[in-house]
Amino acid sequence: MNEVKLKNSIKRITIFFVITSFLIFAFGIVASHSLTLVFKDTVSRQVKSQVQEYKTDINRKIQSSLQTLYILRSFFVSDEYINTETFQAGLYESNNQSNFIRMAYFDSEGLGIRVKTNGDIEKNINLDDINENAREVIAQAYNGENAISDVYYDSSLQQSVIAYAVPVKNGNEIKGVLAASQSVKILSCIMDRQSILSDEGIVMVVNSKGEVLSGSTKPLMENINNINDLTDISDEKKQEMLLSIADLKASNISITVNDSSYYAGIEPVNIRDWSIIVVDSDIGLNGSIYQNMNITRVTTIISLILAIICILYGYKQIKKNNNQLLKLAYYDSLTGAYNMEKFNMLLDDVWHKDDKKSAVVAINIRQFKFINEIFGSDMANKLLCHIKNLLDDNINENEFFCRENADLFFIFMHEDEPQKIIERINSLIHKINGIILEKHPKYPISIYSGVAFLSYCNDEREQLITRVMFALNRAKLNGKSNKIVFYDSELHKTEQLQNYIESHMNQALVDKEFKLFLQPKINLKNGDLYGAEALVRWITNDNKMIFPDQFIPLFEENGFCTKLDLYMVDEACKQLRNWIDKGYKPINIAVNQSKLLFYEEKYVEHLCYITQKHNIEPSLITIEILEGLALNNVNDINDKIARLKKYGFKISMDDFGSGYSSLNTLGNLDIDELKIDKNFLMIASETNGHRQKIIMGQIIALAKKMNMYTVVEGVETKENEQMIKELGCDFGQGYYYSRPINAKEFGEKYMKERKQNE
Ligand code: C2E
Ligand code: CA
Ligand code: CA
């Protein structure tokens, strides 16, 4: 996984969450706001309709009272009726039937008769003696109008009343006036009706001066006789209300009383200068809606808080998980160092900054496998952790490192001088050796390193790592402890050659580019040719010669050696057959065989097949094996040797004395010939090589006792030959006699002679 990708996804999730939270919040506000608007609109409509309803009710009541009086006047048309007792009774009766509490009739002279609901009758009342409000409506009735008075307090009736008056006519002549008083309670009855208004709501009838004529008995309006006396609402609103009342205009005003919001609906009643005012509260009117609205708001807020909590929690979890993932993805679980993935990413960053004045160093512990097996994996792990900690302390700012696998570490160093890098690696090796390996505190830990400079690789980062690994591999092959190899032009050539070799080997085999070269083996007793060693040369189609040292180790690694070795056996047999057919006396040819081949199941059969194919005696072929082959499984190897020998093949042990030679192995293997490594001779020939010479003599003597021939390789001088002769060696091989030459040349030089000699 890629760190940048992870960070981006965290970023995306964060943005998503923030936007979501914001949207929820915005939605909550908008919803709440529009709900409030809708709510307010609803309330204002409700108040309006209430005002209308009250207006209708009041109008109907007043008009019906006036209507009643109008109908009653027909009883008063005849004077006769008025002056009799019947009149009194009639008046009384009508009074009882209507809602009037008192009725009166005034004749054309202004003299009146009044009757109350309790039956009291007053006669000969003078108009001047009655209440002025009543007098006013009666005067209007004398003028032919149906009249309604303001609300006024009547002291004789001891209550507030409304007076009505209608003219009594005889034809067109006004004979008198019929008047009646009605308790103002008929208005308050309408207004006290609970059904319309909420508990908080009030309603009142006022005149144009703002005087309250009647009203519902509610706390809000207690002791208020005039709108002017209202103290709980702002002057501005009060003025607005008064103006509307004075101008007899309908209006809808929102007001605030004691921090609660109310609506005041005003509407002229169309009776005198009266207006009706309804005041009700939002909550009062729409308690349940209001409650719902609050519930909605609270729910929104709670869900928002919950959502934010969830988001924060989820975000934290995701971050934690991502961190864990990052840990898994970018850290080595054993040491806690970065892993290769992370190293590559950091390297990419540096790469893009184009800072090429730096190098990548790969370090490897020599024989780490051995440390693992002998000291145990715990100890080996400790060693790795120790190295990690040392690296932590020994890298500079802007430098980094990782553990790729097992004991392979890569370090990015900000250095461009090889000497500085060597010093730093050596100091590190010194510190690494400070670790005490239990049981073996003095065991020296050897490190080999490969280095490549960024400046050397203009191409991809992968190439840099490949080159570091190439240098590391070279350091490993070198075998010296604490070897450091730098990737340079020389190594670059080697690498290119290796690439060439690996990509061309198969085709080269098909195209017969691998050539048989032969180097003679000379019988030291008489100087005669005894045999030859087959040595491969790769001659490319553009005539370049590649030597076995350059490709054999690679072929050993990639397994191609098995094919090549059998091919060489085939070539050797073919050559022998060619000579035999020409009548030359054949010689023994030694072929080098990789150890991989020796483990192949049908190896012996394969060899037999080749010799048979060319009709060659297997005794003409010597199989050269390396001592290391028999290190672990002497019995297996002896089995194979026995089978080969049964067919007649000769067996030779090559390079004895170069590696971990042991006389023990030598004693256990049933071989025909011992080839002493050329290094042995080289050291023995040196002026201080006296001891080596003694050892060599003893080995030759020992071999002889075990019925083995001895061959010494690398005979380069007459002195060399002299020395090995003295030591009792049988055969010599080396440049002194001949370099390896191609088979044709060999035939010309050595074989022709053998025919002639015969
Ligand atoms: P080797 O088997 O030890 O072969 C002897 C090497 O010593 C040859 O190197 C030879 O040219 C070289 N030599 C001979 N006389 C002298 C001398 O007087 N002085 C010095 N300094 N060197 C001398 P060459 O041909 O380069 O082969 C190198 C190695 O490659 C061989 O070492 C052998 O291990 C391997 N090799 C060669 N051909 C084959 C092959 O066909 N199959 C396999 N598996 N390995 C081969
Ligand atoms: Ca050899
Ligand atoms: Ca050899």
PDB file of C-alpha atoms in Angstrom, residues 447-536:
ATOM      1  CA  ILE A 447      30.088  -7.696   7.125  1.00  0.00           C
ATOM      2  CA  TYR A 448      30.333  -7.303   3.406  1.00  0.00           C
ATOM      3  CA  SER A 449      28.943  -4.289   1.641  1.00  0.00           C
ATOM      4  CA  GLY A 450      28.012  -3.062  -1.783  1.00  0.00           C
ATOM      5  CA  VAL A 451      27.780   0.635  -2.609  1.00  0.00           C
ATOM      6  CA  ALA A 452      26.319   2.498  -5.553  1.00  0.00           C
ATOM      7  CA  PHE A 453      26.197   6.245  -6.040  1.00  0.00           C
ATOM      8  CA  LEU A 454      22.986   7.831  -7.171  1.00  0.00           C
ATOM      9  CA  SER A 455      24.991   9.839  -9.681  1.00  0.00           C
ATOM     10  CA  TYR A 456      25.899   6.616 -11.429  1.00  0.00           C
ATOM     11  CA  CYS A 457      22.294   5.770 -12.124  1.00  0.00           C
ATOM     12  CA  ASN A 458      20.422   8.261 -14.211  1.00  0.00           C
ATOM     13  CA  ASP A 459      17.632   5.876 -14.904  1.00  0.00           C
ATOM     14  CA  GLU A 460      15.193   4.283 -12.520  1.00  0.00           C
ATOM     15  CA  ARG A 461      15.502   3.698  -8.852  1.00  0.00           C
ATOM     16  CA  GLU A 462      15.206  -0.075  -9.441  1.00  0.00           C
ATOM     17  CA  GLN A 463      18.420   0.047 -11.396  1.00  0.00           C
ATOM     18  CA  LEU A 464      20.221   1.642  -8.471  1.00  0.00           C
ATOM     19  CA  ILE A 465      19.126  -1.159  -6.152  1.00  0.00           C
ATOM     20  CA  THR A 466      20.135  -3.765  -8.739  1.00  0.00           C
ATOM     21  CA  ARG A 467      23.572  -2.187  -8.918  1.00  0.00           C
ATOM     22  CA  VAL A 468      23.975  -2.043  -5.161  1.00  0.00           C
ATOM     23  CA  MET A 469      23.050  -5.720  -5.065  1.00  0.00           C
ATOM     24  CA  PHE A 470      25.500  -6.450  -7.829  1.00  0.00           C
ATOM     25  CA  ALA A 471      28.292  -4.762  -5.875  1.00  0.00           C
ATOM     26  CA  LEU A 472      27.170  -6.625  -2.750  1.00  0.00           C
ATOM     27  CA  ASN A 473      27.339  -9.905  -4.592  1.00  0.00           C
ATOM     28  CA  ARG A 474      30.837  -9.127  -5.750  1.00  0.00           C
ATOM     29  CA  ALA A 475      31.836  -8.383  -2.181  1.00  0.00           C
ATOM     30  CA  LYS A 476      30.351 -11.711  -1.128  1.00  0.00           C
ATOM     31  CA  LEU A 477      32.203 -13.633  -3.882  1.00  0.00           C
ATOM     32  CA  ASN A 478      35.423 -11.941  -2.915  1.00  0.00           C
ATOM     33  CA  GLY A 479      35.282 -13.812   0.361  1.00  0.00           C
ATOM     34  CA  LYS A 480      37.447 -11.382   2.323  1.00  0.00           C
ATOM     35  CA  SER A 481      35.977 -10.282   5.617  1.00  0.00           C
ATOM     36  CA  ASN A 482      34.422  -6.806   5.761  1.00  0.00           C
ATOM     37  CA  LYS A 483      34.835  -6.360   2.022  1.00  0.00           C
ATOM     38  CA  ILE A 484      33.326  -3.212   0.512  1.00  0.00           C
ATOM     39  CA  VAL A 485      32.692  -3.116  -3.219  1.00  0.00           C
ATOM     40  CA  PHE A 486      31.717   0.053  -5.067  1.00  0.00           C
ATOM     41  CA  TYR A 487      29.732  -0.102  -8.215  1.00  0.00           C
ATOM     42  CA  ASP A 488      31.994   1.606 -10.761  1.00  0.00           C
ATOM     43  CA  SER A 489      32.756   1.484 -14.468  1.00  0.00           C
ATOM     44  CA  GLU A 490      34.680  -1.755 -14.016  1.00  0.00           C
ATOM     45  CA  LEU A 491      31.766  -3.390 -12.262  1.00  0.00           C
ATOM     46  CA  HIS A 492      29.453  -1.871 -14.780  1.00  0.00           C
ATOM     47  CA  LYS A 493      31.295  -3.738 -17.522  1.00  0.00           C
ATOM     48  CA  THR A 494      31.133  -6.923 -15.489  1.00  0.00           C
ATOM     49  CA  GLU A 495      27.434  -6.445 -14.967  1.00  0.00           C
ATOM     50  CA  GLN A 496      26.875  -5.828 -18.648  1.00  0.00           C
ATOM     51  CA  LEU A 497      28.845  -8.933 -19.478  1.00  0.00           C
ATOM     52  CA  GLN A 498      26.795 -10.923 -16.988  1.00  0.00           C
ATOM     53  CA  ASN A 499      23.626  -9.626 -18.517  1.00  0.00           C
ATOM     54  CA  TYR A 500      24.939 -10.571 -21.920  1.00  0.00           C
ATOM     55  CA  ILE A 501      25.935 -14.024 -20.702  1.00  0.00           C
ATOM     56  CA  GLU A 502      22.611 -14.787 -19.113  1.00  0.00           C
ATOM     57  CA  SER A 503      20.594 -13.564 -22.031  1.00  0.00           C
ATOM     58  CA  HIS A 504      22.697 -15.306 -24.676  1.00  0.00           C
ATOM     59  CA  MET A 505      23.778 -18.592 -23.097  1.00  0.00           C
ATOM     60  CA  ASN A 506      21.044 -20.782 -24.497  1.00  0.00           C
ATOM     61  CA  GLN A 507      21.390 -19.488 -28.035  1.00  0.00           C
ATOM     62  CA  ALA A 508      25.172 -19.719 -27.756  1.00  0.00           C
ATOM     63  CA  LEU A 509      24.872 -23.422 -26.937  1.00  0.00           C
ATOM     64  CA  VAL A 510      22.649 -23.981 -29.958  1.00  0.00           C
ATOM     65  CA  ASP A 511      25.017 -21.986 -32.154  1.00  0.00           C
ATOM     66  CA  LYS A 512      28.017 -23.978 -30.853  1.00  0.00           C
ATOM     67  CA  GLU A 513      29.766 -20.897 -29.559  1.00  0.00           C
ATOM     68  CA  PHE A 514      31.221 -22.898 -26.663  1.00  0.00           C
ATOM     69  CA  LYS A 515      34.517 -24.282 -27.873  1.00  0.00           C
ATOM     70  CA  LEU A 516      36.627 -27.128 -26.657  1.00  0.00           C
ATOM     71  CA  PHE A 517      40.083 -25.965 -25.610  1.00  0.00           C
ATOM     72  CA  LEU A 518      42.674 -28.409 -24.410  1.00  0.00           C
ATOM     73  CA  GLN A 519      45.640 -28.079 -22.111  1.00  0.00           C
ATOM     74  CA  PRO A 520      48.165 -30.901 -22.071  1.00  0.00           C
ATOM     75  CA  LYS A 521      49.077 -32.932 -19.027  1.00  0.00           C
ATOM     76  CA  ILE A 522      52.732 -33.979 -19.196  1.00  0.00           C
ATOM     77  CA  ASN A 523      54.291 -37.112 -17.781  1.00  0.00           C
ATOM     78  CA  LEU A 524      57.068 -35.789 -15.592  1.00  0.00           C
ATOM     79  CA  LYS A 525      59.108 -38.980 -15.846  1.00  0.00           C
ATOM     80  CA  ASN A 526      59.684 -38.790 -19.603  1.00  0.00           C
ATOM     81  CA  GLY A 527      58.205 -35.460 -20.689  1.00  0.00           C
ATOM     82  CA  ASP A 528      55.619 -37.237 -22.866  1.00  0.00           C
ATOM     83  CA  LEU A 529      52.037 -36.151 -23.340  1.00  0.00           C
ATOM     84  CA  TYR A 530      49.868 -38.060 -20.957  1.00  0.00           C
ATOM     85  CA  GLY A 531      46.498 -36.448 -21.488  1.00  0.00           C
ATOM     86  CA  ALA A 532      44.662 -33.136 -21.654  1.00  0.00           C
ATOM     87  CA  GLU A 533      42.151 -31.109 -19.675  1.00  0.00           C
ATOM     88  CA  ALA A 534      39.133 -29.857 -21.549  1.00  0.00           C
ATOM     89  CA  LEU A 535      38.552 -26.194 -20.774  1.00  0.00           C
ATOM     90  CA  VAL A 536      35.660 -24.323 -22.268  1.00  0.00           C
TER      91      VAL A 536
END
